[in-house]
Tab-separated table of C-alpha atoms in Angstrom:
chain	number	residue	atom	x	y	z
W	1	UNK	CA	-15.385	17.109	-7.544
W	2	UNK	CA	-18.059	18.838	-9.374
W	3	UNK	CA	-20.386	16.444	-7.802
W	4	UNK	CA	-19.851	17.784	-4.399
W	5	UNK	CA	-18.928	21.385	-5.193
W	6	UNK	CA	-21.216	24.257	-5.106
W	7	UNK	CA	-18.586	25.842	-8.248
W	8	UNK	CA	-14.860	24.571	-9.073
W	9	UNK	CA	-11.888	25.655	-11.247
W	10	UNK	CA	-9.700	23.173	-13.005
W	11	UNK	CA	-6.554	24.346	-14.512
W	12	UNK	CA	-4.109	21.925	-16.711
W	13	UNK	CA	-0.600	22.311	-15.848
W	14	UNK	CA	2.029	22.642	-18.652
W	15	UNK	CA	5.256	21.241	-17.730
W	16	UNK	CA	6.966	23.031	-20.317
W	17	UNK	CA	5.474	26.015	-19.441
W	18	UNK	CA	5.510	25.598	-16.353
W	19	UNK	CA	9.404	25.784	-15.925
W	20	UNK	CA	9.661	28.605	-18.320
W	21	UNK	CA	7.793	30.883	-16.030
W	22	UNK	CA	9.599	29.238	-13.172
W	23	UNK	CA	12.867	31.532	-13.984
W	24	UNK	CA	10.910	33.981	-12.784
W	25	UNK	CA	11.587	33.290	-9.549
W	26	UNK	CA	15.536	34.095	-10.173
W	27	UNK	CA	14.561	37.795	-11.441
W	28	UNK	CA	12.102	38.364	-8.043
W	29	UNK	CA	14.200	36.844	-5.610
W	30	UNK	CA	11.225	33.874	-5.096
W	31	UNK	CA	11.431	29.884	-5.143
W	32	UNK	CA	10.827	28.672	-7.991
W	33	UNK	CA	8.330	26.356	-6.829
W	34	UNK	CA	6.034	29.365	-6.616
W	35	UNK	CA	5.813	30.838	-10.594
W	36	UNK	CA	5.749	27.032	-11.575
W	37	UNK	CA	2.072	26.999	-9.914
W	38	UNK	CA	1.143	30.146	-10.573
W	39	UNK	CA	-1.480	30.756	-13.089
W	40	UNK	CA	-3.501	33.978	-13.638
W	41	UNK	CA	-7.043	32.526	-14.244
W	42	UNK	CA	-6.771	30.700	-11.350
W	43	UNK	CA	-5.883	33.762	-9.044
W	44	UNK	CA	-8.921	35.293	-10.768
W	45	UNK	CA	-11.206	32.706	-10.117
W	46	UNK	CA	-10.737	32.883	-6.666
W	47	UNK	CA	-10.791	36.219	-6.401
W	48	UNK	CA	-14.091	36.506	-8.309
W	49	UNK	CA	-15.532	33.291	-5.860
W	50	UNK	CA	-14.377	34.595	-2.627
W	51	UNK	CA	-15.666	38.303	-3.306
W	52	UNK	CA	-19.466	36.906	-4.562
W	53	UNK	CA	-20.008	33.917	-1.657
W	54	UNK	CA	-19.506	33.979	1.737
W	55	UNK	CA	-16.716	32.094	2.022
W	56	UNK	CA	-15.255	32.145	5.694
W	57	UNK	CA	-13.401	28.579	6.060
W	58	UNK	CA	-10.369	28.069	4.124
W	59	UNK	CA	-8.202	24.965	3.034
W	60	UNK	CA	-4.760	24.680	0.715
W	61	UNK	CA	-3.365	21.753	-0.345
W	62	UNK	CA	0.676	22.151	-0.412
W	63	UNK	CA	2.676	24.527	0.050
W	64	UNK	CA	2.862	25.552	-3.611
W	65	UNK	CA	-1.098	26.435	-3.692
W	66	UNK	CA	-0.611	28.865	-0.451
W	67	UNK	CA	0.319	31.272	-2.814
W	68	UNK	CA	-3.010	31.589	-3.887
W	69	UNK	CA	-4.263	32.165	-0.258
W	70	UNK	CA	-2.827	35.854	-0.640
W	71	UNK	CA	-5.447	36.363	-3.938
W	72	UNK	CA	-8.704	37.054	-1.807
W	73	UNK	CA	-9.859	40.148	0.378
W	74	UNK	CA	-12.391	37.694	2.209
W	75	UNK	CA	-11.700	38.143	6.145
W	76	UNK	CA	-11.281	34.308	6.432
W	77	UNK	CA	-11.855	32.579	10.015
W	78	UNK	CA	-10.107	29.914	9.520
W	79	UNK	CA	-7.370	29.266	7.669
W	80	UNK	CA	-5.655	25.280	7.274
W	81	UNK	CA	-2.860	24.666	5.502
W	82	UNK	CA	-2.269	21.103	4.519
W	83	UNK	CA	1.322	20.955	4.059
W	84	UNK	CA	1.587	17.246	3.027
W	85	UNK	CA	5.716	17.124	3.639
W	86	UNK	CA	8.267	19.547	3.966
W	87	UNK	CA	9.022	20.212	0.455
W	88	UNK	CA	11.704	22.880	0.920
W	89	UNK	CA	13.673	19.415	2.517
W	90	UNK	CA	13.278	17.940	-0.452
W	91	UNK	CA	15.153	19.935	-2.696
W	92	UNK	CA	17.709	20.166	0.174
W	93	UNK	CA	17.973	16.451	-0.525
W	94	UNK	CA	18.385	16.665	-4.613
W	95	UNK	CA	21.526	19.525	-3.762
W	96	UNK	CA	23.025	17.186	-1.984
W	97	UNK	CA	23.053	14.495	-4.800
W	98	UNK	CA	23.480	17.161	-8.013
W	99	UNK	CA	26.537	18.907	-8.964
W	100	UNK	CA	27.332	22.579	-9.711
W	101	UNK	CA	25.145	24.777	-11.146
W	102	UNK	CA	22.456	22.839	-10.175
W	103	UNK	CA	23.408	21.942	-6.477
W	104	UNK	CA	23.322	25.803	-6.420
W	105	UNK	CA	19.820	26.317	-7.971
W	106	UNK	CA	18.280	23.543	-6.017
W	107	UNK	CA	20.260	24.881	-2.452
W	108	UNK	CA	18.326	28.329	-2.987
W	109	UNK	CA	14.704	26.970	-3.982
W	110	UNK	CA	15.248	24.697	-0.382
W	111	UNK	CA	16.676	27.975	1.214
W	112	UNK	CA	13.480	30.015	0.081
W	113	UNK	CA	10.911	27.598	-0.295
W	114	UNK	CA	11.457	27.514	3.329
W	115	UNK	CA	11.497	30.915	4.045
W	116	UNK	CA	7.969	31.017	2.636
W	117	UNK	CA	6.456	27.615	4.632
W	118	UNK	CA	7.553	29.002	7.400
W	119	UNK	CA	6.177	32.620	6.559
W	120	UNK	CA	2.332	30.721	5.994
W	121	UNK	CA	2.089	28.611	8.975
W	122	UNK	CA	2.823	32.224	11.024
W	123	UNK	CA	-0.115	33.270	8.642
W	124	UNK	CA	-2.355	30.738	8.755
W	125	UNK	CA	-4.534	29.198	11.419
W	126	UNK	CA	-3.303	25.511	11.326
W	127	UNK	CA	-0.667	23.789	9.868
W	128	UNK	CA	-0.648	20.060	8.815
W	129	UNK	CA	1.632	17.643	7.751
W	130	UNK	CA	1.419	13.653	6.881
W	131	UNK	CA	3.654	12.225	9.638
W	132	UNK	CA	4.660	12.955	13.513
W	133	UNK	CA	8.184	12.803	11.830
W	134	UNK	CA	7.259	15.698	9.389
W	135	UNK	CA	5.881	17.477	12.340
W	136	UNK	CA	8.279	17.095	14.582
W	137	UNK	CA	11.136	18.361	11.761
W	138	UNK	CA	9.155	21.346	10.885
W	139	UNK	CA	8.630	22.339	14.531
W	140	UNK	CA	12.868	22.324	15.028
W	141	UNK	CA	12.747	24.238	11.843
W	142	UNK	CA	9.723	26.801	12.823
W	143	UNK	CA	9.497	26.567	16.347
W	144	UNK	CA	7.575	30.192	16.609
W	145	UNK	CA	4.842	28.428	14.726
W	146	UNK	CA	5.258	25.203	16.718
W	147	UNK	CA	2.122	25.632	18.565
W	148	UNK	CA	-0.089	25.914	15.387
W	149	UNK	CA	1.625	22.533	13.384
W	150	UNK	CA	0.145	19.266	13.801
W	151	UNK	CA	-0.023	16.116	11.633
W	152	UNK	CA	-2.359	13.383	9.836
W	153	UNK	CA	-1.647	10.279	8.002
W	154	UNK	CA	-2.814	9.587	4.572
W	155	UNK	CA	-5.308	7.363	4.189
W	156	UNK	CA	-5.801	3.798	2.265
W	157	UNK	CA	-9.358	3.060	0.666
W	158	UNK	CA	-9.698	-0.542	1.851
W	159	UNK	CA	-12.672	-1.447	0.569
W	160	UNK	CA	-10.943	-0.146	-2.958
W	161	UNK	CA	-7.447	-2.013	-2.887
W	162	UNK	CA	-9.381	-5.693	-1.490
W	163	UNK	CA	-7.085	-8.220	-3.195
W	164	UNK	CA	-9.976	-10.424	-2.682
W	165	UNK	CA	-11.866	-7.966	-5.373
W	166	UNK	CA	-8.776	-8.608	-8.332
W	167	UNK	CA	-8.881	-12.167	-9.787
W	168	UNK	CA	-6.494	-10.964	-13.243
W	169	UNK	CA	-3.063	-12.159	-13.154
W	170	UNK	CA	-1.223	-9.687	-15.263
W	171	UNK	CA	2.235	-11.977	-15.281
W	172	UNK	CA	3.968	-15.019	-16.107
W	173	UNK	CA	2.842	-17.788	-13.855
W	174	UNK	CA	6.444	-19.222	-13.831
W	175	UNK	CA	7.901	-15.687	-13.037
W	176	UNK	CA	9.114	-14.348	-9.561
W	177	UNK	CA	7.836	-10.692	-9.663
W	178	UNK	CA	9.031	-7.164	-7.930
W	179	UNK	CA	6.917	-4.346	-8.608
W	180	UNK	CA	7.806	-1.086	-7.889
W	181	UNK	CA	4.853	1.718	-7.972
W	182	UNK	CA	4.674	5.298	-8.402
W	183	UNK	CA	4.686	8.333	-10.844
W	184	UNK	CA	7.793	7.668	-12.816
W	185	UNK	CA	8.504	11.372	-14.015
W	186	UNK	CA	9.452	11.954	-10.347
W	187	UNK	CA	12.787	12.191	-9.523
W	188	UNK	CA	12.466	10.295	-6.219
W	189	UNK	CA	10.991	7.874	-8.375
W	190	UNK	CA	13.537	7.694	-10.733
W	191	UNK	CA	16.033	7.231	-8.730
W	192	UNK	CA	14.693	4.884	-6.621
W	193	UNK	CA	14.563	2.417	-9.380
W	194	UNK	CA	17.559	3.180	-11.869
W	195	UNK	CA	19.425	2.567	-8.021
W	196	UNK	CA	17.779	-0.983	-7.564
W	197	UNK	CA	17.994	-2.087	-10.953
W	198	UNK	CA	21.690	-1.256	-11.014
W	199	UNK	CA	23.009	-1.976	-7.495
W	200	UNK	CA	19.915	-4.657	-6.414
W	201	UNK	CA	18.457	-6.204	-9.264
W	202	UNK	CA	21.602	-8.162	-11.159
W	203	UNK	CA	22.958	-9.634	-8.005
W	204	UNK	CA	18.916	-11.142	-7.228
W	205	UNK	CA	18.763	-12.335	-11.015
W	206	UNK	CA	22.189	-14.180	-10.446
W	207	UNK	CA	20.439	-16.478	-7.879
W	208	UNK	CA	16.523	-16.571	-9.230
W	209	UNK	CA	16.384	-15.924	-13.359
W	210	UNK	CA	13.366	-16.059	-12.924
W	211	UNK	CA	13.005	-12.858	-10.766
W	212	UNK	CA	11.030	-10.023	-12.992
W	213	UNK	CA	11.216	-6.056	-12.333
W	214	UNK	CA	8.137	-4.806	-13.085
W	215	UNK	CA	7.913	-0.350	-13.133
W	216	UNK	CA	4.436	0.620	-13.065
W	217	UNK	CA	3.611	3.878	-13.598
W	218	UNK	CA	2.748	7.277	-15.833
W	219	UNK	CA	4.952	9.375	-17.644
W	220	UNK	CA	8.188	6.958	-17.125
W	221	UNK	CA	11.367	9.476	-18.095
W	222	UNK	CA	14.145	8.561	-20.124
W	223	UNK	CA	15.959	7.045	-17.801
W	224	UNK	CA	13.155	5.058	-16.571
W	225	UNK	CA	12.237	3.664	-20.242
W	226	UNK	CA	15.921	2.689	-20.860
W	227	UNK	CA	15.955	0.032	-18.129
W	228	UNK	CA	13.633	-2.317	-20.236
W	229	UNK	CA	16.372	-2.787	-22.502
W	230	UNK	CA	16.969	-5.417	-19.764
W	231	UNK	CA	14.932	-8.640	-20.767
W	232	UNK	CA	14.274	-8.625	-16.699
W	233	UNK	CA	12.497	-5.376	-16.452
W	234	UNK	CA	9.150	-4.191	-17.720
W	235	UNK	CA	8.445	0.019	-17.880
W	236	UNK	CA	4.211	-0.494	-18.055
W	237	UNK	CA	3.632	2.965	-18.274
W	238	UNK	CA	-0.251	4.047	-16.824
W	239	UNK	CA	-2.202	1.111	-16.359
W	240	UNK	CA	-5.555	0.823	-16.044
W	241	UNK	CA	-6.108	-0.361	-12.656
W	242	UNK	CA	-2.555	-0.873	-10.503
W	243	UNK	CA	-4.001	-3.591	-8.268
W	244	UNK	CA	-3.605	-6.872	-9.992
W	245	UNK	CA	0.064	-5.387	-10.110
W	246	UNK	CA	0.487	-5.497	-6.584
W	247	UNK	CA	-1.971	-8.507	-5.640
W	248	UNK	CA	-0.072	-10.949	-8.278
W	249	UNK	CA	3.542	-9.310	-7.371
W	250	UNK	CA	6.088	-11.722	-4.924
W	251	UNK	CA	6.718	-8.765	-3.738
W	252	UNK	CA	6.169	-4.815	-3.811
W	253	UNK	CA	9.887	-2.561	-3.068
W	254	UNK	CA	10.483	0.632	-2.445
W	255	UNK	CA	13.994	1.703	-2.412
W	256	UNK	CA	13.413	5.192	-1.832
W	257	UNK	CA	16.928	7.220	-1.229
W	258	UNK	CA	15.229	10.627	-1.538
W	259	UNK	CA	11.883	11.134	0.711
W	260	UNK	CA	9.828	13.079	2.968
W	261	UNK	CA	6.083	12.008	4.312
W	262	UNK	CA	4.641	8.805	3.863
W	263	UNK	CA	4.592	6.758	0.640
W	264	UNK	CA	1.512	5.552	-0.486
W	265	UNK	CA	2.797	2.479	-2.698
W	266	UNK	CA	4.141	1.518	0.471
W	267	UNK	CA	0.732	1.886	2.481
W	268	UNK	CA	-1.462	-0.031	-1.060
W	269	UNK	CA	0.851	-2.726	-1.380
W	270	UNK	CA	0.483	-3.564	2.335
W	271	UNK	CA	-3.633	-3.156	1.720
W	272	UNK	CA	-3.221	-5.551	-1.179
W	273	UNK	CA	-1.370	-8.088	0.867
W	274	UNK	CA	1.587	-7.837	-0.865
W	275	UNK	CA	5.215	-8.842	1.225
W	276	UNK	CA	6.944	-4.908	0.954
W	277	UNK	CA	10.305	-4.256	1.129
W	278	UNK	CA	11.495	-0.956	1.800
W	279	UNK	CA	14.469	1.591	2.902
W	280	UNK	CA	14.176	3.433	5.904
W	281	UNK	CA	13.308	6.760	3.748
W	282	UNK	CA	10.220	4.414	2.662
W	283	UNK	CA	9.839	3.463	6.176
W	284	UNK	CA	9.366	6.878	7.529
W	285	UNK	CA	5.640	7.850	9.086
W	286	UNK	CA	4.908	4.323	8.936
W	287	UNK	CA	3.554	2.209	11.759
W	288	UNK	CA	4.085	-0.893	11.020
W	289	UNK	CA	5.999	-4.232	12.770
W	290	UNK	CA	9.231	-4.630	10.806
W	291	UNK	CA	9.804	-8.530	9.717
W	292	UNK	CA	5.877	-8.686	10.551
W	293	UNK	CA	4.182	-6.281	8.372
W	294	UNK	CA	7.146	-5.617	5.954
W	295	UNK	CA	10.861	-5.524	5.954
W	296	UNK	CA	13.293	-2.917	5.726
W	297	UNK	CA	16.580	-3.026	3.827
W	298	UNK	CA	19.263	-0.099	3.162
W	299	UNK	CA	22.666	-1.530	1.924
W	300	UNK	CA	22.850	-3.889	-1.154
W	301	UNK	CA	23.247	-7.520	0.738
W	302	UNK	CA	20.078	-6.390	3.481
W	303	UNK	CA	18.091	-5.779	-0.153
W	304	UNK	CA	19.495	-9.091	-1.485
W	305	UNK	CA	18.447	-10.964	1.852
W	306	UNK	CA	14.939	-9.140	2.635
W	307	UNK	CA	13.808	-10.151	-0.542
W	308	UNK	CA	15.034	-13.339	-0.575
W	309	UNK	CA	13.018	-13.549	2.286
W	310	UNK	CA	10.045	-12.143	1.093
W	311	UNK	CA	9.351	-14.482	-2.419
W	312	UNK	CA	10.740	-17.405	-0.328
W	313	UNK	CA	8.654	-19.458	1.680
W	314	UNK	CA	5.187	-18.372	2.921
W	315	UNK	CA	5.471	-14.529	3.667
W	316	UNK	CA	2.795	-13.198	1.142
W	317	UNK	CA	0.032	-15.068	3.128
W	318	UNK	CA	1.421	-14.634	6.912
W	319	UNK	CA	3.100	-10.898	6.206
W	320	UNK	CA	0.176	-9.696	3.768
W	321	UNK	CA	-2.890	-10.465	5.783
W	322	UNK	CA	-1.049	-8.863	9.330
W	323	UNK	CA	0.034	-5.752	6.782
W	324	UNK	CA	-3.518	-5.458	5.571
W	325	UNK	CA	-5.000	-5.982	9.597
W	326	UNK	CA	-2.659	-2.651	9.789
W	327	UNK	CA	-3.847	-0.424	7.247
W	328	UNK	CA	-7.292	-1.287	8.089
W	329	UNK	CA	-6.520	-0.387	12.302
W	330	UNK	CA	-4.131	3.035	11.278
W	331	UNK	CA	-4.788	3.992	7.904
W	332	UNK	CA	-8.803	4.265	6.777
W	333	UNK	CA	-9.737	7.466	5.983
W	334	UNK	CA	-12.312	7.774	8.133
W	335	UNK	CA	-9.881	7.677	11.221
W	336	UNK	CA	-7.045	10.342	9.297
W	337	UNK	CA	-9.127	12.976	8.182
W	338	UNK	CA	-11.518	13.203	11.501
W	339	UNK	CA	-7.760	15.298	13.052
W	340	UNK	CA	-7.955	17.742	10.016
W	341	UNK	CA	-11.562	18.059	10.051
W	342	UNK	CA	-11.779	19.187	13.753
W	343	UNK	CA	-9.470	21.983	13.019
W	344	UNK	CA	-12.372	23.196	9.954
């Protein structure tokens, strides 16, 4: 970034910290989501910036960093707002799965989280989010900003995840793999995979042995690090470079049961050629030809069968090379950021 930037400001985030200050939010009446990101030297900095350059375009990244929009005097004229998804749905999802207190906490942070999104796209000039779906939901949800909300897709970098550029096997030549991909300190993540390797996995190593879990990914939790007490799972942690992962992989899942936007494992793993199987959370924002480009499952047996189908016979070369032929068509970055860069 500093290679393109006239001046930039990098702050570490603190976790621990982080959610300290985030009980804030209970004394001021705010989500939480907001004192989690805030962070003083960072509100200076642009402060400082925006009062010494001429700084009349403006983009934020989330609705956690709009906050920040509100630390400048600059008369901005424009003003984008890159929403990615709808995160006040999300916690609306984790209520719905958590019990008291913490169905209550995470019912008020959806409650006012959306109270603010929908207070900055009245602000702000433009309003994007990563799928027509996402759109289309905040729109019902906003509909006196409805004319100023739009969406783009997230993009793949083909030339980047070219399984004709990986020739490292990182497995077993005599094992069936599934990889799964992802940050696994998030909870979508989390439970994405303690729910396959408990309700998918033991029923799939009952008719293949053979069949391998793989869970690659940063920061796994607790929860996540347990599973490889299982001699059929393997918690990598950060690797290196995730495509031999996916390239090498029978196939790539994604049994997302909490999600909003698009999922980029979903989008790499199709770049990489890899047979995906995924839930119809996974699914969403995705164009793509189901049982052509990738398969969708939601109960247990449609898992059990989909995948079946997908390390059986011939898929990775027929399904991975018309999944790739997609990314390349819908997802390059060229194509997805020309929308957002009309509105600048």
């Amino acid at each position: 970034m500093e290679e393109v930037c006239e001046d930039t400001c990098f702050i570490k985030l603190d976790p621990a910290s982080a959610r300290i200050k985030s009980v804030t939010g209970f004394l001021s009446g705010k989500p939480l989501t907001l004192p989690y990101y805030f962070n003083k030297k960072l509100a200076d900095w642009i402060k400082k910036t925006t009062a010494k350059n001429p700084i009349r375009k403006l983009i934020i990244y989330s609705s956690a960093m709009a906050q920040y929009a509100m630390y400048s005097d600059q008369p901005f004229s424009n003003r984008v707002i890159d929403f990615v998804d709808i995160d006040s749905d999300k916690w609306n999802q984790y209520s719905e799965s958590k019990s008291w207190p913490m169905n209550w906490v995470y019912k008020r942070e959806a409650e006012l989280l959306l109270k603010f999104e929908k207070k900055v796209a009245s602000e702000f000039d433009h309003s994007f989010f990563v799928s027509a779906a996402e759109e289309s939901m905040f729109k019902a949800m906003s509909p006196d900003t409805a004319s100023k909300v739009g969406f783009y897709s997230n993009g793949v970098d083909t030339d980047y995840f070219d399984p004709s550029e990986v020739t490292v096997n990182p497995y077993q030549e005599s094992d069936k793999i599934l990889v799964f991909t992802g940050a696994m300190d998030y909870w979508p993540n989390i439970d994405a995979v303690v729910w396959f390797s408990e309700s998918v996995l033991p029923r799939l190593i009952e008719i293949d042995p053979r069949i391998k879990f793989y869970i690659v990914g940063g920061n796994p939790s607790e929860a996540v690090v347990r599973l490889a007490d299982s001699k059929n799972i393997e918690v990598t942690g950060r690797v290196d470079d995730i495509r031999p992962y996916i390239k090498y992989a029978h196939a790539a899942v994604a049994p997302m049961r909490i999600a909003r936007g698009i999922q980029n494992k979903v989008l790499e793993a199709m770049a990489m050629e890899c047979p995906v199987v995924t839930s119809q959370q996974g699914y969403e924002g995705i164009t793509a030809d189901q049982q052509v480009e990738l398969f969708i499952a939601n109960e247990v047996d449609d898992w059990i069968n989909k995948i079946s189908l997908a390390i059986g016979y011939g898929t990775k070369n027929s399904m991975g090379r018309s999944a790739r032929e997609r990314v390349i068509t819908d997802y390059s970055w060229h194509g997805c950021l020309s929308e957002i860069e009309a509105y600048l």
